[in-house]
CSV table of C-alpha atoms in Angstrom, one decimal:
chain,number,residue,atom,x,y,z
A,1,UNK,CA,38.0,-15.6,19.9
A,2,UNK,CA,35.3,-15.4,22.4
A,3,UNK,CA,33.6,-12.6,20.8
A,4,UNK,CA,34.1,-14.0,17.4
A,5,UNK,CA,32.0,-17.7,18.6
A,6,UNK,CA,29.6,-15.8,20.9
A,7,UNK,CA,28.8,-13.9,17.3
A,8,UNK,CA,28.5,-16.6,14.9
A,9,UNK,CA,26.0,-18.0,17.7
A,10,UNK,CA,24.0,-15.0,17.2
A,11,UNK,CA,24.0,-15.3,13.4
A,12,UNK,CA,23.2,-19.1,13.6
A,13,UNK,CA,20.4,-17.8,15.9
A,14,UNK,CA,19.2,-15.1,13.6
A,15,UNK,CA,18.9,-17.6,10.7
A,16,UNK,CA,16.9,-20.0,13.0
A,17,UNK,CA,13.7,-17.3,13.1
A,18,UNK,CA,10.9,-18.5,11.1
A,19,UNK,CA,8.6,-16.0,9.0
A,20,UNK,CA,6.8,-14.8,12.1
A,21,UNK,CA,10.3,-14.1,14.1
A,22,UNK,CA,11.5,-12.1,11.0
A,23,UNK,CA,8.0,-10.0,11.4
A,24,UNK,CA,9.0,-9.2,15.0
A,25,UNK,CA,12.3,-7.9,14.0
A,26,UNK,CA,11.1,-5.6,11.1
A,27,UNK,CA,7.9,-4.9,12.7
A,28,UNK,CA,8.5,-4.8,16.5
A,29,UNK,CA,5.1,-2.8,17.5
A,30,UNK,CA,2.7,-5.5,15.8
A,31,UNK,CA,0.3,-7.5,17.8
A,32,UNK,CA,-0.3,-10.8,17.3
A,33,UNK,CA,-3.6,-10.8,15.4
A,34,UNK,CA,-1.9,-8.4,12.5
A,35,UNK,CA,1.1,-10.8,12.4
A,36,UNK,CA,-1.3,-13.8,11.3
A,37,UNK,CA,-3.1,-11.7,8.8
A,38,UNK,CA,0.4,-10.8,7.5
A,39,UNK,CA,1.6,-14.2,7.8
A,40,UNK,CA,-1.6,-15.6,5.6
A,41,UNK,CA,-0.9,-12.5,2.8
A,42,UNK,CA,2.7,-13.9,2.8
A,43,UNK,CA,1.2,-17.4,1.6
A,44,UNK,CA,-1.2,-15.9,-0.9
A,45,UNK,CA,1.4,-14.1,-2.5
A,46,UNK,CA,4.9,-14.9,-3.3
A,47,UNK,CA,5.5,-10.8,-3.4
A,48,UNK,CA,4.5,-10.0,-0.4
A,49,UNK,CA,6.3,-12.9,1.1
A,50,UNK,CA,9.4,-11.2,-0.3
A,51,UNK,CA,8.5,-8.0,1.2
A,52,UNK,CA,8.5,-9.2,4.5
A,53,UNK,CA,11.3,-11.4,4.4
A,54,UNK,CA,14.0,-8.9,4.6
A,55,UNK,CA,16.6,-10.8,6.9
A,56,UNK,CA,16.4,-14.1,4.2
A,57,UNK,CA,16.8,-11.6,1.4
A,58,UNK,CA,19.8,-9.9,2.7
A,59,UNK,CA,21.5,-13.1,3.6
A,60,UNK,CA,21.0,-14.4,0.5
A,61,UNK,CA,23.0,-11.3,-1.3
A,62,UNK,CA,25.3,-10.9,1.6
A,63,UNK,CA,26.8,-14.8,1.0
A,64,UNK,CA,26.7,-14.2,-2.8
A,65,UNK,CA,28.2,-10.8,-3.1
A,66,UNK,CA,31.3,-12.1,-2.2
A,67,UNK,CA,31.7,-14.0,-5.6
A,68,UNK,CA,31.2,-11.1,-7.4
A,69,UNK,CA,34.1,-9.4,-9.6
A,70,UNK,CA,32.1,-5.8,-9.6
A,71,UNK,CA,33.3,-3.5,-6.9
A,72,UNK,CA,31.8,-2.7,-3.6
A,73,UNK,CA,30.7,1.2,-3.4
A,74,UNK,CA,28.5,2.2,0.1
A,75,UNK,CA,26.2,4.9,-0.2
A,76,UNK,CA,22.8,6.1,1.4
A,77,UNK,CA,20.5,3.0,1.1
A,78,UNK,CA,17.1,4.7,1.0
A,79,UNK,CA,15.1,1.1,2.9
A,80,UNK,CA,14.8,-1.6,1.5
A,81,UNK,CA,13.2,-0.9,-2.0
A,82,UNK,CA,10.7,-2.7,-3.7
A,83,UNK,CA,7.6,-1.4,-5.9
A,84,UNK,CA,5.1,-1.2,-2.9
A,85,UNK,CA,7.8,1.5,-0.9
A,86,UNK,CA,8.0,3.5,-4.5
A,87,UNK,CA,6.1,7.1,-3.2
A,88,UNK,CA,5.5,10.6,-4.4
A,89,UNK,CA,6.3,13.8,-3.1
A,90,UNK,CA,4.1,16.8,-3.5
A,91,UNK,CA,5.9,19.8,-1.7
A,92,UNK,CA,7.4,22.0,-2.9
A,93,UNK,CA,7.5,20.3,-5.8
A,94,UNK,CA,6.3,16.8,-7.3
A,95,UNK,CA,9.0,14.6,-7.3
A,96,UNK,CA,9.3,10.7,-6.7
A,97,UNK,CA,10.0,9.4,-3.0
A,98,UNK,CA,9.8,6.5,-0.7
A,99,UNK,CA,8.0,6.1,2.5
A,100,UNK,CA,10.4,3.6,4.7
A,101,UNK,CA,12.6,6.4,5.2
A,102,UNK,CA,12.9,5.2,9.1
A,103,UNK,CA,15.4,2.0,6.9
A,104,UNK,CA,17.8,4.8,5.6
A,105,UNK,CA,21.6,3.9,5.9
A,106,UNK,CA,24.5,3.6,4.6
A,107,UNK,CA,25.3,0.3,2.1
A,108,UNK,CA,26.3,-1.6,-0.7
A,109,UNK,CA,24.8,0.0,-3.8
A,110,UNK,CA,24.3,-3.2,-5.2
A,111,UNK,CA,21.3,-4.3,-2.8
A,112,UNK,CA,18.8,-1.9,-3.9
A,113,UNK,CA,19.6,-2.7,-7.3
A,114,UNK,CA,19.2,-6.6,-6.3
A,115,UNK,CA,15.8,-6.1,-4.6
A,116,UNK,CA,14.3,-3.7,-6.6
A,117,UNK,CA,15.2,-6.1,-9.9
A,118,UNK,CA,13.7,-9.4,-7.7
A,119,UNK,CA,10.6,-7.8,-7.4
A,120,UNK,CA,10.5,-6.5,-11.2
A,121,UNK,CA,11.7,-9.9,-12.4
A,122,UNK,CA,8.5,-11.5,-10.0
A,123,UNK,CA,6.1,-8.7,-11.1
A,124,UNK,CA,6.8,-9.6,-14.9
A,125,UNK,CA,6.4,-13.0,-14.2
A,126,UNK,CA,3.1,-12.6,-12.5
A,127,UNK,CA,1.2,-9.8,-15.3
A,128,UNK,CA,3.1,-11.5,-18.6
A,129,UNK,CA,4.3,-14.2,-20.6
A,130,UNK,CA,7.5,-13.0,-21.5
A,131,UNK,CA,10.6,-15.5,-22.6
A,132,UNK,CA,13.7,-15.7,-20.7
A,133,UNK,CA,15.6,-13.4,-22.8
A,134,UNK,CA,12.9,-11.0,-23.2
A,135,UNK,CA,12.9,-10.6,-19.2
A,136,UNK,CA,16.6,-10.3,-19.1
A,137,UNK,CA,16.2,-7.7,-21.9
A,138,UNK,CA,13.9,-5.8,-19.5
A,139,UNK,CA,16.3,-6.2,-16.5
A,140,UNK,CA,19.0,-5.3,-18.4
A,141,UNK,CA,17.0,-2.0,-19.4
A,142,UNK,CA,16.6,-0.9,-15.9
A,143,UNK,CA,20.2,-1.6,-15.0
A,144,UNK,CA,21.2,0.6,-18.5
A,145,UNK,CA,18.5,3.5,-17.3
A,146,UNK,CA,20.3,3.5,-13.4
A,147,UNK,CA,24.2,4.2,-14.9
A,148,UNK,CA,22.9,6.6,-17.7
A,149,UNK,CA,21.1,8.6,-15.0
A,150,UNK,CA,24.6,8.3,-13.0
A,151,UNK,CA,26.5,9.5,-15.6
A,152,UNK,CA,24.1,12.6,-16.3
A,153,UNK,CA,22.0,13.5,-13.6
A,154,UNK,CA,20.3,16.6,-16.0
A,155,UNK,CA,18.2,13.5,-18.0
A,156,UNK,CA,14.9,13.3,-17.4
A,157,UNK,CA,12.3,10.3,-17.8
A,158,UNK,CA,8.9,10.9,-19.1
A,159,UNK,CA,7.4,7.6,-17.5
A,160,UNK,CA,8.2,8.9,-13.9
A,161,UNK,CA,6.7,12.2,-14.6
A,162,UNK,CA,3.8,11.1,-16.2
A,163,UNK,CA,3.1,8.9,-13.1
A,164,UNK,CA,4.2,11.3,-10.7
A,165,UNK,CA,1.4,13.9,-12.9
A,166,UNK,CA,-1.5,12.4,-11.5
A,167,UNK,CA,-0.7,11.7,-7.6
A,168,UNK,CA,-2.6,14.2,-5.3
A,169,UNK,CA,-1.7,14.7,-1.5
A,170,UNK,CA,-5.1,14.7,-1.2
A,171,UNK,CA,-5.1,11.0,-2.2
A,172,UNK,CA,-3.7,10.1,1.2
A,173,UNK,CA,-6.5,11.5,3.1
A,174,UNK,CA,-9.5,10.0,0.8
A,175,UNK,CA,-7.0,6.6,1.1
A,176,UNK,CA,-7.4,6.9,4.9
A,177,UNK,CA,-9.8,9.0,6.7
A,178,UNK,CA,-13.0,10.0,6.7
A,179,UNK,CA,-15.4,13.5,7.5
A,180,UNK,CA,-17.8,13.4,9.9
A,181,UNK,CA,-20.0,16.5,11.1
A,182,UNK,CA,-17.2,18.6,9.6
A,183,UNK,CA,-14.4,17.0,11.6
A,184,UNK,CA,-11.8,14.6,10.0
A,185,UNK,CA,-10.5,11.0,12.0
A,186,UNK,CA,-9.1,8.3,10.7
A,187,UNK,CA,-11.5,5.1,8.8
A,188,UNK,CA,-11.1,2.6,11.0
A,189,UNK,CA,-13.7,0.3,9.3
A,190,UNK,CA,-10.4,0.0,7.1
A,191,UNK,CA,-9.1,-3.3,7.5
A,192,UNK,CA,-5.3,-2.1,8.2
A,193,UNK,CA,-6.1,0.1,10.9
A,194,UNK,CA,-6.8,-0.4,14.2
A,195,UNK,CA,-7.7,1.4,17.1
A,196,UNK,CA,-4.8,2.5,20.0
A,197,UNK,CA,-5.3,2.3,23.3
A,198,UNK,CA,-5.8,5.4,25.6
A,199,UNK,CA,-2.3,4.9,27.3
A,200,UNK,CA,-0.4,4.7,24.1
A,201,UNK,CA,-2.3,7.2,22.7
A,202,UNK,CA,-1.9,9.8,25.8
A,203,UNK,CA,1.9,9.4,25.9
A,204,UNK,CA,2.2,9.9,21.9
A,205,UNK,CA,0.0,12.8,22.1
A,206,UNK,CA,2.4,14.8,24.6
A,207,UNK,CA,5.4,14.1,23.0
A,208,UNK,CA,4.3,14.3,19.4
A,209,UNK,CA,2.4,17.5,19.9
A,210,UNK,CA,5.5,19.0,21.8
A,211,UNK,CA,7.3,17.7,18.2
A,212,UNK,CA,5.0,19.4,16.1
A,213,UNK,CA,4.8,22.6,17.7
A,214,UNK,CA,8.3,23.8,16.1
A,215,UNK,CA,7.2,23.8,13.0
A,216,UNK,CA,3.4,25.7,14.3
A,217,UNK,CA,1.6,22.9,13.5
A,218,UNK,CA,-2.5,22.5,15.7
A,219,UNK,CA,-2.4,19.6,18.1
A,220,UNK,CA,-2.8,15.9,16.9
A,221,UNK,CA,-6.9,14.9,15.9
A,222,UNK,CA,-6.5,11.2,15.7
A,223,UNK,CA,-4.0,8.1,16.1
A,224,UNK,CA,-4.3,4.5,14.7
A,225,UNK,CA,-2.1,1.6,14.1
A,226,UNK,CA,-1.8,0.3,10.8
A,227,UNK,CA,-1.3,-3.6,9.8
A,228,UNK,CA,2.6,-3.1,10.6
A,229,UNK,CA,2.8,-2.1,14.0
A,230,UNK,CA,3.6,1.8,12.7
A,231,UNK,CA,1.8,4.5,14.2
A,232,UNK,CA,-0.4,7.1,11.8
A,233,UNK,CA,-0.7,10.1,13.3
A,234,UNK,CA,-3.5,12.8,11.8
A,235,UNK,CA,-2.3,16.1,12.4
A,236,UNK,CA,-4.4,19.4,12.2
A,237,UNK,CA,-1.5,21.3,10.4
A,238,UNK,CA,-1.0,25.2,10.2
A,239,UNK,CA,-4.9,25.7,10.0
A,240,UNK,CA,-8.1,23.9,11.4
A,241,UNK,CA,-9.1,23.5,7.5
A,242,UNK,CA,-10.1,19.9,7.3
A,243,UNK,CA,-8.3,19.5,3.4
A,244,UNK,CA,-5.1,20.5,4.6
A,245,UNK,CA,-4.2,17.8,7.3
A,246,UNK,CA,-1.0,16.1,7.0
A,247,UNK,CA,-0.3,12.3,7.5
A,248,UNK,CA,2.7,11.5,9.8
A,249,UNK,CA,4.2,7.5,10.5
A,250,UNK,CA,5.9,7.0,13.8
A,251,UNK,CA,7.9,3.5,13.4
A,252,UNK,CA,9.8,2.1,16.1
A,253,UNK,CA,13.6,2.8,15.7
A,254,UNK,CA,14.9,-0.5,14.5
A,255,UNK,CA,18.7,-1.5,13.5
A,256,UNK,CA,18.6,-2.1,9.7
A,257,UNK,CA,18.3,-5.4,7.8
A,258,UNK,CA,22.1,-5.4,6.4
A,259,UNK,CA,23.5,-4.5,9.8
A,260,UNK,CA,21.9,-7.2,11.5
A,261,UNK,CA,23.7,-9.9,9.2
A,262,UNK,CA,26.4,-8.0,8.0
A,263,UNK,CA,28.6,-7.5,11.5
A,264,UNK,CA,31.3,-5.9,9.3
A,265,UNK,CA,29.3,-3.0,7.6
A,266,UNK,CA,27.5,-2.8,11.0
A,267,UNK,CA,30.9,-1.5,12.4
A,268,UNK,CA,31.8,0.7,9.7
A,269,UNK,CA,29.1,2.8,9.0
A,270,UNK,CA,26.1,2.3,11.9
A,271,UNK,CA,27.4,5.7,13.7
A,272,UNK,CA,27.7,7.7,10.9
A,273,UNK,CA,24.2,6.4,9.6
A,274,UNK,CA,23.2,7.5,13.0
A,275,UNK,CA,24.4,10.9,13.1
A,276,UNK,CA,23.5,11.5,9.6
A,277,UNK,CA,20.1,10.2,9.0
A,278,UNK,CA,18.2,13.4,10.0
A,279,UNK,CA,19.5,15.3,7.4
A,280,UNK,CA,19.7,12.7,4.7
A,281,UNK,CA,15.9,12.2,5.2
A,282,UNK,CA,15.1,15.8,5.6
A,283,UNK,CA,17.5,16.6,2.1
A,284,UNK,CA,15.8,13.8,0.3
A,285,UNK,CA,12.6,14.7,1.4
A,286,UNK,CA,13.3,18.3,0.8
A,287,UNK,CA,11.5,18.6,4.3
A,288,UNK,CA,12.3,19.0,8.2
A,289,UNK,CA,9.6,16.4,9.3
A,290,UNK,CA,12.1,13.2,9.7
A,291,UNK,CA,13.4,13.1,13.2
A,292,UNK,CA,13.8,10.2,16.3
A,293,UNK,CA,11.2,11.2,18.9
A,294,UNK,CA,11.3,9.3,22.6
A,295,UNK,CA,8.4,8.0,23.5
A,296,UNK,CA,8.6,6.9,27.5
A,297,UNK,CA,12.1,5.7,27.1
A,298,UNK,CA,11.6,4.1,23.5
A,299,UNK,CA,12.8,5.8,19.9
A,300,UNK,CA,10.6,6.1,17.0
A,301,UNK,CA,11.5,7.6,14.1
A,302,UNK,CA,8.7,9.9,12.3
A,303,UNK,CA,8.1,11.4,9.0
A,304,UNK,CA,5.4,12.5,6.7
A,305,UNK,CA,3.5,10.1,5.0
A,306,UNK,CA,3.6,10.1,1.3
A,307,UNK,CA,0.8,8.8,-1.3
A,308,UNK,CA,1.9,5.7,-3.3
A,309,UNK,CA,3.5,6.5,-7.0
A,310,UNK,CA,1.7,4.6,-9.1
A,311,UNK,CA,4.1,4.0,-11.9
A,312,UNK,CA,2.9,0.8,-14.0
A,313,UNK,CA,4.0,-0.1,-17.6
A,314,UNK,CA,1.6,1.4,-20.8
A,315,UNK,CA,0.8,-2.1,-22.1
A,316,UNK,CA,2.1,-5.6,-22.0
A,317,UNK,CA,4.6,-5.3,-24.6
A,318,UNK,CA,8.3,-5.5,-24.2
A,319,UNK,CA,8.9,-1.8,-25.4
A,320,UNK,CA,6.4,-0.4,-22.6
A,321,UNK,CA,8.3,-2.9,-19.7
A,322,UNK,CA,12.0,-1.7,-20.6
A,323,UNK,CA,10.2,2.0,-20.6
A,324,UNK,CA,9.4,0.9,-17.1
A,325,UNK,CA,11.9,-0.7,-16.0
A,326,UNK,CA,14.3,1.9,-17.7
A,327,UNK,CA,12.0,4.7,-14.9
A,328,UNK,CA,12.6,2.3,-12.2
A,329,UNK,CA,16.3,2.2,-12.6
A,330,UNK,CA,16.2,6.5,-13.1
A,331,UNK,CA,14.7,6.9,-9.5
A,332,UNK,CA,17.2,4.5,-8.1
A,333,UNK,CA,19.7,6.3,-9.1
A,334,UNK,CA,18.5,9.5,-8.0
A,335,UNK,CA,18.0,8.3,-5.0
A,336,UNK,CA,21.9,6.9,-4.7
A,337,UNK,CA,23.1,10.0,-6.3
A,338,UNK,CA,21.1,13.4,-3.9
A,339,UNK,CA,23.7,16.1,-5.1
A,340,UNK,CA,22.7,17.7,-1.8
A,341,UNK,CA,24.9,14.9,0.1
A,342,UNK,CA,28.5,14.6,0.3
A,343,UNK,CA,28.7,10.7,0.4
A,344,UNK,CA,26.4,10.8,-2.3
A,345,UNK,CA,28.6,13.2,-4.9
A,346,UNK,CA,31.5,11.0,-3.7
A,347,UNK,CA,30.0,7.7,-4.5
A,348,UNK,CA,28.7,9.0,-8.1
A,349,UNK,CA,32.0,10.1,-8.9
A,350,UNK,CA,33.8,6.8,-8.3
A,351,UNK,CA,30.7,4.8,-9.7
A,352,UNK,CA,31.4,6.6,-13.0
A,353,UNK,CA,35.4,6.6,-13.1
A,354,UNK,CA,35.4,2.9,-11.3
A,355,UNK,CA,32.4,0.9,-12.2
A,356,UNK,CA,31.8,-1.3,-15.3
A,357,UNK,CA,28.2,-1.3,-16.1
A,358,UNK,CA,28.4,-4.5,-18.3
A,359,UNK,CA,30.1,-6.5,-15.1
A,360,UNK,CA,27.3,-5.2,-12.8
A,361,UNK,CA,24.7,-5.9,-15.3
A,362,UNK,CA,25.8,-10.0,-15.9
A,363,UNK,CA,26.5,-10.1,-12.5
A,364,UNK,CA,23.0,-8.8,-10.6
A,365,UNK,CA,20.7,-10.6,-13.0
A,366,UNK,CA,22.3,-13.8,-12.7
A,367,UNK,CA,22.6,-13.4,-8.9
A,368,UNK,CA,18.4,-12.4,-9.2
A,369,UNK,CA,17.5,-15.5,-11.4
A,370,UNK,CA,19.6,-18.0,-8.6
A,371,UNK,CA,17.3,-16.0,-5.9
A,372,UNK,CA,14.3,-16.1,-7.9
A,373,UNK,CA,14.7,-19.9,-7.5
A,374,UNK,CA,15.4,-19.8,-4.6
A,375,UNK,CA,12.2,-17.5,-2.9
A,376,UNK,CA,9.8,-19.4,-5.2
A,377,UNK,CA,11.1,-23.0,-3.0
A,378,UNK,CA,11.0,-21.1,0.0
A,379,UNK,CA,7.5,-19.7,-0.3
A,380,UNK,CA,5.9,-23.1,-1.7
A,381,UNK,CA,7.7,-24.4,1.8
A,382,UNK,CA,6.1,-21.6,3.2
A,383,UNK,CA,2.6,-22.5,2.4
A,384,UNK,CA,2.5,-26.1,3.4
A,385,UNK,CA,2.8,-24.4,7.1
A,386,UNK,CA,0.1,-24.0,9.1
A,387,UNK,CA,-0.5,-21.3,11.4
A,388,UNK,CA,-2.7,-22.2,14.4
A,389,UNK,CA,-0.6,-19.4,16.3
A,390,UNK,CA,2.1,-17.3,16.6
A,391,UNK,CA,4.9,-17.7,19.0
């Protein structure tokens, strides 16, 4: 009983942070002037105010879930999944990806499906003038395009490879750094980096460069924080050619979102998520880069960065947004469904045997409309606050 009161003390806790107390949790290594930029994007823009509003999000499908009739199935949540995480893959093959890999666990299938339609549902409502059907007509299309995928994983989307065509791992370095008497460092006249300090640098350089030496990569040329608190580390790669470096992200090694409010799902599957994230991330990836590295006594979790897929619909009409949205829902479930995962087969199999599409259709786009009411009152609150400073 004890245990039971001192938790639900916690969870009240939890639900008393503010916006800049949920930046801490997601973001742990950002400093204080990064959290008020971040803090003044999230009142600009309603998106990125969902972005960064994980623990609210979760919450809000974690007490609603309950009331739905379509059945609970846990497989590997791939982060939290929105449109900005979307990312492309270049070796050894072009193939769609997502760069939060450090979020990956094990969860209720339903939640990506929930955040990536949210964001759909707010981008739509942002770029067109659609009617209320027509929206639900598009969400319904990326719902369709996630079980036909399911149900035969040989189909193929044109709208993802056409986007995934023109993304170049060369992108990333133009995106980031610059060349300088022959020599590559990071731009930090960009306004999300920053510079690190000579400490933090020093002890990420030893242990990184230790890292990379099993896979015969040079030594590290150049660190920087981005606007996140994540470290970018520029690494040299196999040869001192300056259009072959590689982009790594060192994160701190954070609990996820869903196991911080769900105690339950914590309990069940945190261990296994534990012991099994390296080679989820390193299948799904279809590289050996994702690992936990400790840094004087603190875990980080690091992994190649990827360019962003820039997938976008052809035009403003309906037919090109269910095209879209149709994509969208095809790399969702790919990503729920890696054949090279045992919990992966196991979940597709009892998706398609168990699952009624037309239940989990009604269901999650009703349960997005409620939240899309419900983010747009809490951001307009949001913006009425001032922010002289952050705690």
């Amino acid at each position: 009983m004890k245990s039971f009161i001192l938790f639900f003390s916690l969870i009240l806790f939890i639900w008393a942070f503010d916006e800049s107390e949920q930046i801490k949790v997601t973001h742990p290594l950002q400093d204080t002037k990064s959290t008020q930029k971040l803090l003044e994007a999230m009142q600009a823009d309603i998106k990125v105010y969902l972005y960064q509003t994980p623990l609210s999000s979760y919450d809000y499908f974690d007490k609603n879930c309950a009331k739905l009739k379509s059945q609970v199935l846990i497989t590997w949540i791939h982060g939290d999944i929105y449109l900005e995480t979307l990312a492309a893959g270049e070796t050894p093959d072009i193939r769609a990806t997502l760069n939060k890999g450090q979020n990956t666990h094990l969860g209720d299938y339903r939640y990506d499906m929930f955040t990536l339609l949210s964001d759909l549902l707010l981008k739509m409502q942002e770029d067109s003038d659609f009617s209320g059907s027509k929206e639900k007509a598009i969400l319904g299309t990326f719902v369709d395009g996630y079980f036909e995928k399911l149900q035969n994983q040989k189909l193929q989307c044109p709208c993802i490879d056409d986007a995934l065509s023109n993304v170049k791992e060369s992108d990333l370095l133009i995106q980031y750094t610059k060349v300088k008497d022959e020599k590559r460092f990071f731009n930090t006249r960009i306004k999300s980096l920053s510079k690190v300090s000579k400490n933090s640098t020093k002890n990420l350089k030893k242990e990184m460069n230790k890292y990379f030496s099993s896979f015969k990569f040079l030594p590290i040329k150049d660190i920087v924080m981005d606007e996140f608190g994540n470290y970018l580390l520029l690494c040299e790669g196999k040869t001192d050619k300056i259009n072959d470096d590689i982009i790594f992200i060192v994160s701190a090694n954070t609990v996820p979102v869903s196991y911080q409010v769900n105690a339950k799902m914590k309990n069940n599957y945190l261990k296994k998520s534990l012991l099994n994230k390296h080679e989820v991330m390193q299948s799904f990836n279809q590289t050996a880069y994702a690992a936990i590295v400790r840094v004087k006594g603190q875990s980080f979790f690091v992994n190649k960065l990827n360019p962003s897929l820039k997938l976008e619909p052809q035009s403003e009409k309906t037919r090109a947004y269910k095209k879209y949205a149709s994509a969208l829902g095809f790399m969702l479930a790919k990503f729920h469904s890696n054949p090279d995962l045992k919990s992966c087969k196991s979940f597709s199999n009892k998706l398609n045997k168990q699952v009624k599409t037309r239940v989990v259709k009604t269901e999650l786009i009703s349960m997005v409309y409620s939240y899309n009411e419900t983010l747009e009152q809490n951001w307009e609150d949001f913006t009425d606050k001032e922010f002289l400073s952050v705690k």
